[in-house]
Amino acid sequence: MTAALPGPVKPSLWRSWAARRLLLGLAQTAAVVLLVFALTEALPGDAAVALAGDDPDPARIAAIREALHLDRPAHERLADWAVGLLHGDLGVSLASGRPVTAALADGFAPTLLLAALTVVLLVPLGVGLGVLGARREGGPVDRAVSSLTLAVYAVPEFAFGVLLVTVFALRLGWLPPTAVGYGTDLLAHPAVLVLPVLVLLARPVCSLSRLVRAGMIDALAAPYTAQARRYGISGARVRYAHALPNAVAPAAQQLARTVDWLLSGVIVVEALFVVPGLGTVLMDAVAARDVPVVQGLAVVFGLVAVVLNLAADLVARRFAPRAGVAA
């Protein structure tokens, strides 16, 4: 009996599965909103006291609470906030009085630039190293790539960043150690981006390449690839038209998790290299107990995670429908 090559999923089954996955995404979004509100409500301290300054008068604290609607029950504030979110209104900053969307816009460009550059470089590097290792399985190149990726993955981002700054900025003087003095237009100063992007790339490239390598090796050992070779299909076509798509399914989900991780990893990197992005906005908001800004950032991060996992599931299902994967 011959093994059949994997075929595409039926359109009706695809639409039914996609509809269920979209409904799950909506439920996850609602859960994110509820969780963010509950966690910010549980934060210690009182925003009104923090805004009133040192040695505040009780009447001033009460006036601030009333002006900011902090004296209303939590369920009423949750309902108002959720309705605002449906209209794209994230609220007003307690510290500055500006809309939260404006506060987030200030740090959006640097963070988006770092994340975009990381993803653009991550895909070809991670997939290329994985394919290279799978093609030379067990050989010197495969062992070298595996050892290097394992060693780099074992180093925490903060320690790796300090090491890069010490070597390339302080000792060699090739690159600036921080983004101080360069403003928010980092694209005009590409040297500032090199070290932060290297730190953000280090661990994701390692995990993605190892995942692609394992998926390629399994796919190349599968019965359908042996059958394709017996049909006279070239080795390159077997690798890239049959084996690689089956390795892409788990890799797509890993990529989604990586982009999701970038949102938290960027905060550490921005703190290390003093990049004026969303990480800086979040740290300032936490220090000032600016709850609406913290809530707005948490909701944005949560929604990005939901959307990325949804997209990864769709890609994985499309490339490997028989796997039945779901993030």
mmCIF file of C-alpha atoms in Angstrom, residues 26 51 56 74 77 86 121 132 139 146 164 169 213 221 224 226 229 244 256 259 280 289 292 296 312 316 318:
data_model
loop_
_atom_site.group_PDB
_atom_site.id
_atom_site.type_symbol
_atom_site.label_atom_id
_atom_site.label_comp_id
_atom_site.label_asym_id
_atom_site.label_seq_id
_atom_site.Cartn_x
_atom_site.Cartn_y
_atom_site.Cartn_z
ATOM 1 C CA LEU A 26 -13.735 36.709 20.817
ATOM 2 C CA LEU A 51 -1.940 62.245 42.553
ATOM 3 C CA PRO A 56 -2.337 65.655 51.047
ATOM 4 C CA ALA A 74 -16.091 48.695 40.353
ATOM 5 C CA ARG A 77 -16.428 51.555 36.068
ATOM 6 C CA LEU A 86 -15.699 49.092 21.885
ATOM 7 C CA LEU A 121 15.279 39.240 10.400
ATOM 8 C CA LEU A 132 20.577 24.005 7.001
ATOM 9 C CA GLY A 139 27.227 16.498 10.288
ATOM 10 C CA SER A 146 22.865 23.189 17.304
ATOM 11 C CA LEU A 164 27.023 43.238 23.976
ATOM 12 C CA ALA A 169 29.969 49.884 22.891
ATOM 13 C CA ARG A 213 15.089 21.586 12.022
ATOM 14 C CA ALA A 221 11.601 10.686 7.280
ATOM 15 C CA TYR A 224 4.973 10.428 1.885
ATOM 16 C CA ALA A 226 9.807 8.467 0.471
ATOM 17 C CA ARG A 229 11.211 10.256 -4.152
ATOM 18 C CA LEU A 244 9.129 22.448 4.686
ATOM 19 C CA ALA A 256 3.299 33.941 16.991
ATOM 20 C CA VAL A 259 6.078 38.084 18.505
ATOM 21 C CA THR A 280 9.165 53.283 29.008
ATOM 22 C CA ARG A 289 0.061 54.507 39.484
ATOM 23 C CA PRO A 292 -5.823 53.849 32.798
ATOM 24 C CA GLY A 296 -4.689 50.407 28.087
ATOM 25 C CA ALA A 312 -0.883 31.236 13.746
ATOM 26 C CA ALA A 316 -0.869 26.057 10.785
ATOM 27 C CA ARG A 318 -3.763 25.700 6.251
#
